[in-house]
Coordinates of C-alpha atoms in Angstrom, one line a residue:
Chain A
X1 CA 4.3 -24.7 66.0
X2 CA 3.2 -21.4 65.2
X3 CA 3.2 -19.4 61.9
X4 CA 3.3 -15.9 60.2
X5 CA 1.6 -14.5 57.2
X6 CA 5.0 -14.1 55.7
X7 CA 4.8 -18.2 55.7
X8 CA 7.4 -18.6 58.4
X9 CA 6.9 -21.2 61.1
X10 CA 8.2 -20.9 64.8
X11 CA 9.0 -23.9 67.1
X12 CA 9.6 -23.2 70.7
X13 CA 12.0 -25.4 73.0
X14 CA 12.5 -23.7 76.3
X15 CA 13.6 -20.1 75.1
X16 CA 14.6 -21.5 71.8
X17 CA 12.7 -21.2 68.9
X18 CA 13.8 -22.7 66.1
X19 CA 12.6 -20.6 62.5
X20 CA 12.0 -22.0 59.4
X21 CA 9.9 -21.8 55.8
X22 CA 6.6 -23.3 55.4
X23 CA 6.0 -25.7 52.7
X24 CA 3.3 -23.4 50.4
X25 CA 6.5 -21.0 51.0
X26 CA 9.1 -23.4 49.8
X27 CA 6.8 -24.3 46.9
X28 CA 6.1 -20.6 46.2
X29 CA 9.8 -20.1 45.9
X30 CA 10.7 -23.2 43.6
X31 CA 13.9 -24.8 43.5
X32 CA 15.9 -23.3 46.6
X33 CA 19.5 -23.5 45.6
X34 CA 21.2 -21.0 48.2
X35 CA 20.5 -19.8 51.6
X36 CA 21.8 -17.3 53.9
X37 CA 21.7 -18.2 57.2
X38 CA 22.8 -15.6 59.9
X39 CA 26.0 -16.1 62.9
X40 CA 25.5 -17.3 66.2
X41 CA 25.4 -14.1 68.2
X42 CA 23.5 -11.5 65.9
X43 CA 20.5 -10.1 67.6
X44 CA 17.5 -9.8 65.7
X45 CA 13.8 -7.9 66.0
X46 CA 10.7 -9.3 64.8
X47 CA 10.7 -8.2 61.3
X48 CA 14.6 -7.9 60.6
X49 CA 16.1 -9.5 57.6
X50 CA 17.0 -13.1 59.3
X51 CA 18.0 -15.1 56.5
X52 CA 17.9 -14.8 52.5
X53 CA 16.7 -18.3 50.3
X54 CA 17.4 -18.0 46.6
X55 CA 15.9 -19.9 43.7
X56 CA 17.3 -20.4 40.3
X57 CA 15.7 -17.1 39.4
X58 CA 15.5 -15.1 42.4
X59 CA 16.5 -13.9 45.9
X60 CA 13.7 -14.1 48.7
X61 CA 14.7 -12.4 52.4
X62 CA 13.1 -14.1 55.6
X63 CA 12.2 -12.0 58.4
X64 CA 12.5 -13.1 61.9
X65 CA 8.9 -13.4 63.4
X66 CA 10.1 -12.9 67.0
X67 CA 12.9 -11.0 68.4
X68 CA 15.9 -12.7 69.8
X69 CA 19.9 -13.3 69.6
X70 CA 20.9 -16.4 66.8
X71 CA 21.9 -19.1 68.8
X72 CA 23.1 -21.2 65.5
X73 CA 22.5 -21.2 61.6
X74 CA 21.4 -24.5 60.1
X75 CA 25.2 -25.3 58.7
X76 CA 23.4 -28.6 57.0
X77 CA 21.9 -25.6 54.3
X78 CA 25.8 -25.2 53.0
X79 CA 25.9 -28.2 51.4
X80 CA 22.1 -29.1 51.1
X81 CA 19.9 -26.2 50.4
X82 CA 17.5 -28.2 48.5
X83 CA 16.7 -29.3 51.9
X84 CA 14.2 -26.4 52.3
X85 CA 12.3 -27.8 49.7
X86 CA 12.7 -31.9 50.8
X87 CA 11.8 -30.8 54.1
X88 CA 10.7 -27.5 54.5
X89 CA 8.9 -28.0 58.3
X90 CA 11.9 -29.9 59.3
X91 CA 15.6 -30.4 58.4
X92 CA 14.9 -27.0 56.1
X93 CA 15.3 -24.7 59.6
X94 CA 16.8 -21.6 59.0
X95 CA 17.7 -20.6 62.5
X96 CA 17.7 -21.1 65.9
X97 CA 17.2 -17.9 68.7
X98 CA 17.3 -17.8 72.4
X99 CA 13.7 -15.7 72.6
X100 CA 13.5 -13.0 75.1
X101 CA 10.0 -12.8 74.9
X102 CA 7.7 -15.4 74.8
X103 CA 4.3 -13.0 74.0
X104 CA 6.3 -12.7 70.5
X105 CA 5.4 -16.2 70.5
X106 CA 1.7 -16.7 71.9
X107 CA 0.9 -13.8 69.1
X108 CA 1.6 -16.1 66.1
X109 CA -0.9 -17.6 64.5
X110 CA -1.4 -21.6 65.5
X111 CA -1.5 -24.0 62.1
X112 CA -5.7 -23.4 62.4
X113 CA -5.3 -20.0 62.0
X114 CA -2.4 -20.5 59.2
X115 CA -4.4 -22.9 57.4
X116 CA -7.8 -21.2 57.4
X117 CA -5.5 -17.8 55.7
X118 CA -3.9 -19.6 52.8
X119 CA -7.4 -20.9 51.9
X120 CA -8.2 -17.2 51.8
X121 CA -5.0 -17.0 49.2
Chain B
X1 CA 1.0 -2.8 35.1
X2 CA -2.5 -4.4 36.4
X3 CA -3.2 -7.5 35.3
X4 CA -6.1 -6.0 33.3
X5 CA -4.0 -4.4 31.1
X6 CA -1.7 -7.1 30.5
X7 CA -1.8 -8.6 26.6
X8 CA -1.9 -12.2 26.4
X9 CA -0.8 -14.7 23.3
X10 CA -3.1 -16.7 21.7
X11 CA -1.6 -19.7 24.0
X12 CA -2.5 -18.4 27.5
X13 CA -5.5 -20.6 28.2
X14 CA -3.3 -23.2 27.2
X15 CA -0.7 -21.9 29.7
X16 CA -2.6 -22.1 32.8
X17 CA -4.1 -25.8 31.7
X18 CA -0.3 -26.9 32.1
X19 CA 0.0 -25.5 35.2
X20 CA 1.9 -22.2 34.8
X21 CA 2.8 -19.5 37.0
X22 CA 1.7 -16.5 34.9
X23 CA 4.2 -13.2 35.2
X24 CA 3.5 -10.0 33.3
X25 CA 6.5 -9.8 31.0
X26 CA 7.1 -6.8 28.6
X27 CA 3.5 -6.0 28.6
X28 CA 2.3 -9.6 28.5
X29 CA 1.1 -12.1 30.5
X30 CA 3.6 -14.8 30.1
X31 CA 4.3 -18.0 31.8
X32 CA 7.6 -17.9 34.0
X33 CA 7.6 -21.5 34.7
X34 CA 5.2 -24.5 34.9
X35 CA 4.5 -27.4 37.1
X36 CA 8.3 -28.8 37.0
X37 CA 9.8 -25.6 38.1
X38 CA 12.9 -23.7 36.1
X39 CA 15.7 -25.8 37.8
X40 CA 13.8 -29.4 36.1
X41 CA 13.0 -27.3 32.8
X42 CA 15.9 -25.7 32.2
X43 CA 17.8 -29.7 32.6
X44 CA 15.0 -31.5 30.6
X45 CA 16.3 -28.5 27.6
X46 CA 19.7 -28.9 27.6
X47 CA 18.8 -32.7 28.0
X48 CA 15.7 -33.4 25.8
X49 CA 13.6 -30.7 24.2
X50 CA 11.4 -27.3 25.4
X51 CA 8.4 -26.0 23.7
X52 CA 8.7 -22.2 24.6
X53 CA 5.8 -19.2 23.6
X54 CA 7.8 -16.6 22.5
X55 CA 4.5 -14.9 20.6
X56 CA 5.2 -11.7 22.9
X57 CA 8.7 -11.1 20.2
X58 CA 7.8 -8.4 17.9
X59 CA 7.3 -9.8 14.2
X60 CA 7.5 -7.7 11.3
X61 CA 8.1 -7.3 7.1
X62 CA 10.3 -4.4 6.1
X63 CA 9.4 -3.9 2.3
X64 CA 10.7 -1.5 -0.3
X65 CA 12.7 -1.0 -3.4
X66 CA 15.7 -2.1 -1.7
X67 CA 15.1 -3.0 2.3
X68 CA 18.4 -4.9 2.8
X69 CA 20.5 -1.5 1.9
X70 CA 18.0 0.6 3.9
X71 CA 18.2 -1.4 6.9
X72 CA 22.5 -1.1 6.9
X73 CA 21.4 2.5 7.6
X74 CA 20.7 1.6 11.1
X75 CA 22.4 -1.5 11.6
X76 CA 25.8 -2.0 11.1
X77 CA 25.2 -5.4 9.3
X78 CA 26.3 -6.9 6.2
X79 CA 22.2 -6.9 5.3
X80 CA 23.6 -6.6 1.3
X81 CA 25.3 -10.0 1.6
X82 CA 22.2 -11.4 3.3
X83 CA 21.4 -14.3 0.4
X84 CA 17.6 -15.6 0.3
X85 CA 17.0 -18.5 3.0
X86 CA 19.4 -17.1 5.6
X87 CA 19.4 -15.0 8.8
X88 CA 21.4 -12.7 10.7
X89 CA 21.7 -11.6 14.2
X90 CA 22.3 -7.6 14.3
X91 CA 21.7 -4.1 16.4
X92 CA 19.7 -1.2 16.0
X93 CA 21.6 1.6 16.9
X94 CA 21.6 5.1 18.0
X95 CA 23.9 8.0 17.1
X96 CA 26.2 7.1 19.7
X97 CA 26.8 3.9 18.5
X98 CA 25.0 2.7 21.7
X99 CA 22.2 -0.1 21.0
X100 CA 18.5 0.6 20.9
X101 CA 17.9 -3.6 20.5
X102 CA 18.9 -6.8 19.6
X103 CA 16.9 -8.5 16.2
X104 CA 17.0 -11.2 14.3
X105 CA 16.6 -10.3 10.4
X106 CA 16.0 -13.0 7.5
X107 CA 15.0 -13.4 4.2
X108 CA 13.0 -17.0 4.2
X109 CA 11.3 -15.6 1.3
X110 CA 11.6 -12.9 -1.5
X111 CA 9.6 -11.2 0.1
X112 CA 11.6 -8.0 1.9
X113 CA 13.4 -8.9 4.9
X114 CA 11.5 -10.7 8.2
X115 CA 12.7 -8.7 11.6
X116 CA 12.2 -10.2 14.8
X117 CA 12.8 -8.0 17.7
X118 CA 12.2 -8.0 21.3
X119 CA 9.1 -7.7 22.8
X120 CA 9.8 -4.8 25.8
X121 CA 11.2 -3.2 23.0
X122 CA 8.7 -3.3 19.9
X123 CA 7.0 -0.6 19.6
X124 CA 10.0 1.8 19.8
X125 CA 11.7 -0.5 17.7
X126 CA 9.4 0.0 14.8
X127 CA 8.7 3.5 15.5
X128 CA 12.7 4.3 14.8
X129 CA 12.8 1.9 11.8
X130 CA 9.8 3.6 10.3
X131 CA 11.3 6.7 11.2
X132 CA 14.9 6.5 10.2
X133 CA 13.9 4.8 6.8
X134 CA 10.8 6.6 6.1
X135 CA 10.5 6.6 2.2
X136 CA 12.8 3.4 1.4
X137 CA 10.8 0.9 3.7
X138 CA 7.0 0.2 4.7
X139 CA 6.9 -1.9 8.0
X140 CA 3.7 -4.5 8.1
X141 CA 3.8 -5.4 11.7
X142 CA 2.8 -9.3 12.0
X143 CA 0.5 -9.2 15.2
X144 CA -1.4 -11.9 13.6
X145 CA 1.3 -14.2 14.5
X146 CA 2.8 -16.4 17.1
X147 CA 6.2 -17.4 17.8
X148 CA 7.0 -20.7 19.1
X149 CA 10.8 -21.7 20.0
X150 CA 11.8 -25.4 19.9
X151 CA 15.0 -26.0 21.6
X152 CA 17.5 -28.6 22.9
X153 CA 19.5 -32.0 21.6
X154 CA 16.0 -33.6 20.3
X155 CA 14.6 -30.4 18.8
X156 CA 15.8 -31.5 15.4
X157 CA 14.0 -34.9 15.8
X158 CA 11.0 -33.9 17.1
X159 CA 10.8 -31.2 14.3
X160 CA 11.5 -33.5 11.5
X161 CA 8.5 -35.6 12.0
X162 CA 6.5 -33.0 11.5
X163 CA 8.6 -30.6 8.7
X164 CA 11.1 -33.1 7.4
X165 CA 12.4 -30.4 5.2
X166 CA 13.5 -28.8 8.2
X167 CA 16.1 -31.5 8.4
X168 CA 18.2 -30.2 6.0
X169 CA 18.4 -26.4 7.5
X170 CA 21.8 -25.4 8.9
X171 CA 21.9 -22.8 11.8
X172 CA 20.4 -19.5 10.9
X173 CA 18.9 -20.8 8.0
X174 CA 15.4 -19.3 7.6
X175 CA 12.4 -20.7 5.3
X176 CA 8.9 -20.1 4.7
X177 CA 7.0 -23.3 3.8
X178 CA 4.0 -25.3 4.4
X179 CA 3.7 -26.9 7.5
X180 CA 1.6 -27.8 10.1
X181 CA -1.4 -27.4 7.6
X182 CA -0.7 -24.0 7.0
X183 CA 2.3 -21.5 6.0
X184 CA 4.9 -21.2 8.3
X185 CA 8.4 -19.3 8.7
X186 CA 11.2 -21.3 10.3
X187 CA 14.8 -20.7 11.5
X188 CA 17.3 -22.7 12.7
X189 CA 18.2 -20.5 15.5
X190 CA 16.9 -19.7 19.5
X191 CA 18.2 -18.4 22.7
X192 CA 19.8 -21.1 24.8
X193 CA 22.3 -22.1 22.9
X194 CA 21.2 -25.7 21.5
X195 CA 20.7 -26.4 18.2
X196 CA 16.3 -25.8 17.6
X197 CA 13.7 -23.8 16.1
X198 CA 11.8 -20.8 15.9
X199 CA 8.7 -21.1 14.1
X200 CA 5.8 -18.4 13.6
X201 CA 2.8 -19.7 12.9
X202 CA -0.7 -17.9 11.7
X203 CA -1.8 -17.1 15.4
X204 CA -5.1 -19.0 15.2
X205 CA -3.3 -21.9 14.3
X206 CA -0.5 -21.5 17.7
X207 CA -3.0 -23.6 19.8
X208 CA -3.4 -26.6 17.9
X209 CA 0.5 -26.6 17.0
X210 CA 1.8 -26.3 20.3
X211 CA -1.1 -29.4 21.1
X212 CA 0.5 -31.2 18.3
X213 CA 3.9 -30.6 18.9
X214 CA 3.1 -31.7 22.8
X215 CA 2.1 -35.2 21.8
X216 CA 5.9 -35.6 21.8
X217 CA 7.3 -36.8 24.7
X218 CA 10.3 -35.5 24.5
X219 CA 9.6 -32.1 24.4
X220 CA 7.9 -30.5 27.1
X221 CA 6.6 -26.5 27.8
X222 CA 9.3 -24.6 29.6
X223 CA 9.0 -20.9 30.9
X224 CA 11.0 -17.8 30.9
X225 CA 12.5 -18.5 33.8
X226 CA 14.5 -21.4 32.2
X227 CA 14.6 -19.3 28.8
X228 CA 16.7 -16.9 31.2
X229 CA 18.9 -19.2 32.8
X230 CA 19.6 -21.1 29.4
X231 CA 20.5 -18.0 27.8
X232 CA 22.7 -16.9 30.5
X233 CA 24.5 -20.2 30.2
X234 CA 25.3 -19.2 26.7
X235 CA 26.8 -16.5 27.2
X236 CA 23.5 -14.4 25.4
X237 CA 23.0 -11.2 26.2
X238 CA 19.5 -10.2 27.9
X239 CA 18.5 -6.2 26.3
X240 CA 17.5 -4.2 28.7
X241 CA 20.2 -5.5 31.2
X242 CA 23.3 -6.5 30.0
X243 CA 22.7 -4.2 26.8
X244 CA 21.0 -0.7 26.6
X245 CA 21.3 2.4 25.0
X246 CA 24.5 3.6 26.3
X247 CA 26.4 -0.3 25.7
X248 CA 27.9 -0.3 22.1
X249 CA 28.1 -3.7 20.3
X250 CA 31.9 -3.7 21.3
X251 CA 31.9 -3.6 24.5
X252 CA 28.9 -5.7 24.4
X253 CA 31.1 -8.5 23.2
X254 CA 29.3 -8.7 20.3
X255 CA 31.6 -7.2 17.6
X256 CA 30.9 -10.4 15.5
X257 CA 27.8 -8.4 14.8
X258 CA 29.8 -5.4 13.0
X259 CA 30.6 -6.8 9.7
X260 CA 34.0 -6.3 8.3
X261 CA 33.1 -4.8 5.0
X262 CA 30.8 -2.3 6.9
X263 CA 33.8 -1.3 9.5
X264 CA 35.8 0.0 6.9
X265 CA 32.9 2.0 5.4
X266 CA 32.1 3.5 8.5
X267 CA 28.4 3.9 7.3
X268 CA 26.4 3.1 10.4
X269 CA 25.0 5.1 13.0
X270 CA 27.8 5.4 16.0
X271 CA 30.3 4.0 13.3
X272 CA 33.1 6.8 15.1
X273 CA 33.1 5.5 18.3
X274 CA 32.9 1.8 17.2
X275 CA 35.7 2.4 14.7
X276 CA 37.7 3.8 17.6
X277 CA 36.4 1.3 20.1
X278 CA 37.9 -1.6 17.9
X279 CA 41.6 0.3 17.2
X280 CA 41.9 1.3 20.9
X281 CA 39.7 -0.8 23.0
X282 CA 36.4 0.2 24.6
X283 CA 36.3 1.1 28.2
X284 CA 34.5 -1.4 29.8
X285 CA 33.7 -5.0 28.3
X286 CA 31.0 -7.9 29.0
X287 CA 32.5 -10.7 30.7
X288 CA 31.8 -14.0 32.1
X289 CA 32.3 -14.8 35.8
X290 CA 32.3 -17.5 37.7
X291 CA 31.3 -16.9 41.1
X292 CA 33.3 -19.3 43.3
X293 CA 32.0 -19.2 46.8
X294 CA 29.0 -17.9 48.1
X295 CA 25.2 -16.8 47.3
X296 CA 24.2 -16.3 43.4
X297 CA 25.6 -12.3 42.3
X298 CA 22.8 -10.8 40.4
X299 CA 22.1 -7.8 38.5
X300 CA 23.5 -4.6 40.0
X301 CA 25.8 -6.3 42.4
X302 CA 29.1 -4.8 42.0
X303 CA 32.0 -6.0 41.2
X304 CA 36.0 -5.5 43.0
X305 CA 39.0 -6.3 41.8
X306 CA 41.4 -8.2 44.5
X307 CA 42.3 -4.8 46.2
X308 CA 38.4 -4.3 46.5
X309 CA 38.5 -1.1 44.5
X310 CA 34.7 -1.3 42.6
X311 CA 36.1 -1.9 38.9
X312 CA 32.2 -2.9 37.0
X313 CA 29.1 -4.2 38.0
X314 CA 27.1 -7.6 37.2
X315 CA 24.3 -6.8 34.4
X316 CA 22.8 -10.9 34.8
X317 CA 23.1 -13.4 37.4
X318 CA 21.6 -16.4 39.1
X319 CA 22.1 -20.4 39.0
X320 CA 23.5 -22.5 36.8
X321 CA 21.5 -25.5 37.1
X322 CA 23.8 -27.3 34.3
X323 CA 27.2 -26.2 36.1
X324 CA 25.3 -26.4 40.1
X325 CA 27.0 -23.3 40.3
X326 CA 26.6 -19.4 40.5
X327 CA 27.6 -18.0 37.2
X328 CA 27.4 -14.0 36.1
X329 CA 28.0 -11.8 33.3
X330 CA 29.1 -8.1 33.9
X331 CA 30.9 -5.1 32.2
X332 CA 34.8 -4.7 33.6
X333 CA 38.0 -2.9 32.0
X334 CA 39.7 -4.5 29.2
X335 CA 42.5 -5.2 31.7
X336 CA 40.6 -6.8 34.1
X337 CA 38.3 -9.0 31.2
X338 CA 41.1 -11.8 30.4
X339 CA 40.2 -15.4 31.7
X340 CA 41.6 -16.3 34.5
X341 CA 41.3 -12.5 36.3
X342 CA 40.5 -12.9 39.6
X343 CA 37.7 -10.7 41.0
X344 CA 34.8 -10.2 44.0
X345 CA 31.5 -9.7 43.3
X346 CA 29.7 -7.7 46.6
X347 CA 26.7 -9.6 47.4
X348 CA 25.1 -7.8 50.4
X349 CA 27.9 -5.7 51.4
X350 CA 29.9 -9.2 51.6
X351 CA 33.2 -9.8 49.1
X352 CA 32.8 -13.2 47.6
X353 CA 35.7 -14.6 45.1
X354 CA 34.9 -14.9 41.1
X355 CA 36.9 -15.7 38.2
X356 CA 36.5 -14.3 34.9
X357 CA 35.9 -17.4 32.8
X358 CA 35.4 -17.5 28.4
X359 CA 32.1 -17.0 27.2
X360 CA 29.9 -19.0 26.9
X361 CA 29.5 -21.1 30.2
X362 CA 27.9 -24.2 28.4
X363 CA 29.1 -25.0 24.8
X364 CA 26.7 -24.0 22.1
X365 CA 25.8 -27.0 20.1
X366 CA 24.6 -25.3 16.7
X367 CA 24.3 -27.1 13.9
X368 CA 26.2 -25.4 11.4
X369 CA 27.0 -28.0 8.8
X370 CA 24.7 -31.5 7.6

C-alpha cells in the first residue's frame, strides 16, 4: 500500500489500483455521511477530482493520486458511507482504476514514509 | 485571520482540555466540535442535554429615558409592550427594510433593555445602534461576560438543580438573579429549537460554571458544528447566509417578527417595502427543502424548478443527523414556496430531486406554558 500527503492510500493488483481514505483522513473529516464515487469508464489524471466525501458539516474532494480510467465505484458507499469511517483502509475504497502507469505508483510514498510525515503534522 | 489575532472566551483552555477542534469563528477562536464529533453531539442534544460557549455573542445594556421606544426606531418590534421579565426576538434594519442582524432583546431587570446580538456582527451592530439613537440611549457593552447555552429535553432538569427558580420560567422569559454564587441573567430560549437556557455569567466566573454544570451527566459540551445543524433542523435562520442586508424580515420568513400594531404605524426603517411586501407578496421567500436523492445541497447551490429553469438558490445546507437525511433552506418565488413543490437543487452541475417541505424540519419543543 502506498500513500499521498493528501492522505489517500493506493493498492495495486495487477494494473488495478484500488483508492481509498486513510484513517487520520477519515478522522480528520468526522462523521462521513455521503460520498461521491465516480462511473466506470471516466478517465482520470493524478490530481483530478476522483471522488467527493461529505461530513455533517462539510464537503471534502479526493484527488486521484495516479492517473488511470475508473474501472468501478464502491456501490457498497450508497447505502453505507459510514463505512469510510468503520473501515477506512478497507471496505471504505472509493475506487478502483486500471493504471497506465505504474512509475505513478513506485512514486508514492510507502506507509514508512506516510507515517514518519503525519508525525511531522 | 492568523491564529494570533484570533480572540478567545474565557473557556478556551477549557476547550482544548475536552478535546476540541478549535475553528476561528467571527473573530474568535471557537470550538467546532469535540471528541464525539457533530453527528454524536448534535443526537446526544436533541436526546439529552449540550453545554455550548456562546461567549463570542455580543452582550450589551441599552439605557436611557425611554430605551424600549428608542429601540422601535430601528426595529420593527413591539419593544413598548415588552413587560419586565420577558424577551423578544427582533431585526435591526436598514432603510430598505433589508436586515442588518438578528438579536435577542429583554428586560430581566429594570434596568434598560439587555440586547444580545451576533457575534460576526457586533461591532457594527452597536456602532448603528449608537448611531441611529444617539441622544435617547447609552450602550454599555458587556465584554466582561460570558454566554453559556443549555439546550435539549434534560436542559430544564439539569438547570433546576442548580437555579430551581428557573423551573418556573416559560420560553422567552428572561431574569436576572443569583445563581451560581454570583449574579446571573437567564432566558428560556436558544438556537436549536429544544426547550433550554442561555445564561451570562460574570466572565471570571464561566470556567468554574461550565465545570459545575459538567458534573452532570447528562449534559455534555457540544460545538458549532452541531449548534449549525440543530439550528438548521429548526428551521432558524443563520445571518450572514440565509439573512443579510438585502433579505427583508418577509421574505425571510420571519414576519412574526413585525409586530401588528407597528405594521399599521409604518414607523420602522424599510416599513414601505415591508408594508408592500405583506399586501402583495415579496419576491422571493425562505423555504424548507428536502433534498430527496443524492449528496447534501449546500450554500450557493442553486436551485431548478422541474423544467430546470434556475428559480432561487440554497442559503444553508448539510445533514440532518435527526432525519438521516439531506435537508436545505433557500430563497424561491412565492409560487414555487408551497409544501409539496417539487424542485432540483444542482449539486455539481448534477439535478437532484427536493421537495419543499414546512418549516421547521424537527418540531420545536418550547416550553411555553408550566
Amino acid at each position: 500500500m502506498r500513500f499521498t500527503k493528501d492522505h489517500e492510500w493506493v493498492e495495486l493488483e495487477g494494473d488495478v489500483a484500488t483508492i481509498g481514505i486513510t484513517a487520520y483522513a477519515a478522522d480528520q473529516l468526522g462523521d462521513v455521511v455521503f460520498v461521491e464515487v465516480p462511473d466506470a469508464g471516466k478517465t482520470v489524471k493524478a490530481g483530478d477530482g476522483l471522488a467527493v466525501v461529505e461530513s455533517v458539516k462539510a464537503a471534502s474532494d479526493v484527488y486521484a493520486p495516479i492517473s488511470g480510467e475508473v474501472v468501478e465505484g464502491n456501490p457498497a458507499l450508497g447505502d453505507a458511507p459510514e463505512t469510510v469511517n468503520d473501515q477506512p483502509e478497507k471496505g471504505g475504497w472509493f475506487a478502483k482504476l486500471k493504471i497506465a502507469d505504474k512509475a505513478e505508483f513506485e512514486a508514492l510514498m510507502d506507509r514508512d514514509a506516510y507515517e514518519a510525515y503525519l508525525g511531522t503534522l | 485571520m492568523s491564529d494570533e489575532t484570533l480572540k478567545t472566551t474565557p473557556l478556551h483552555q477549557a476547550h482544548i482540555d475536552a478535546g476540541a477542534r478549535m475553528v476561528p469563528f467571527a473573530g474568535y477562536s471557537m470550538p467546532v466540535q469535540y471528541r464525539d464529533g457533530v453527528l454524536k453531539e448534535h443526537l446526544w442534544t436533541r436526546e439529552h442535554a449540550g453545554l455550548f460557549d456562546v461567549s463570542h455573542m455580543g452582550q450589551a445594556r441599552l439605557r436611557g429615558v425611554s430605551p424600549l421606544s428608542a429601540f422601535e426606531e430601528i426595529t420593527p418590534g413591539d419593544f413598548i409592550g415588552l413587560k419586565p421579565g420577558k424577551q423578544r426576538y427582533s431585526v435591526l434594519l436598514n432603510k430598505r427594510g433589508g436586515v442588518i442582524d438578528d438579536l435577542m432583546a429583554a428586560r430581566p431587570d429594570d434596568d434598560g433593555l439587555f440586547v444580545v446580538v451576533n457575534g460576526a456582527c457586533k461591532d457594527n451592530d452597536f456602532k448603528v445602534i449608537d448611531n441611529e439613537l444617539a441622544g435617547q440611549v447609552t450602550i454599555e457593552r458587556l465584554e466582561d461576560r460570558a454566554l453559556l447555552a443549555v439546550q435539549g429535553p434534560e436542559a430544564a432538569a439539569v438547570i433546576a438543580r442548580h437555579l430551581p427558580a428557573a423551573a418556573r420560567m416559560v420560553f422567552m422569559d428572561s431574569r436576572a438573579m443569583p445563581g451560581f454564587g454570583t449574579n446571573i441573567l437567564i432566558s428560556r430560549s436558544g438556537y436549536t429549537g429544544e426547550d433550554g437556557y442561555e445564561i451570562s455569567v460574570p466572565a471570571s466566573e464561566a470556567l468554574r460554571i461550565w465545570e459545575l454544570l459538567l458534573e452532570d451527566p447528562r449534559l455534555r459540551p457540544i460545538g458549532l458544528g452541531a449548534r449549525d445543524s440543530l439550528r438548521l433542523e429548526a428551521g432558524l435562520p443563520l445571518y450572514g447566509h440565509d439573512v443579510d442586508e438585502t433579505v427583508s424580515p418577509i421574505e425571510a420568513d420571519l414576519a412574526f417578527a413585525v409586530s401588528v400594531k407597528r405594521r399599521a404605524a409604518r414607523d420602522f426603517p424599510g416599513a414601505a417595502r415591508i408594508a408592500q411586501e405583506l399586501e402583495e407578496g415579496p419576491s422571493r421567500k425562505r423555504v424548507a427543502l428536502r433534498i430527496l436523492e443524492g449528496a447534501p445541497a449546500r450554500e450557493g447551490a442553486e436551485i431548478a424548478d422541474e423544467a430546470g429553469a434556475v428559480v432561487g438558490v440554497v442559503t444553508s445546507g448539510g445533514f440532518s443527523p435527526s432525519l438521516s437525511a439531506p435537508i436545505a433552506m433557500g430563497f424561491v418565488p412565492p409560487a414555487l414556496a408551497v409544501a409539496g413543490t417539487k424542485l432540483k437543487v444542482i449539486v455539481r452541475g448534477k439535478p437532484q430531486a427536493a421537495e419543499v417541505v414546512a418549516m421547521p424540519f424537527v418540531p420545536h419543543r418550547y416550553v411555553r406554558k408550566l
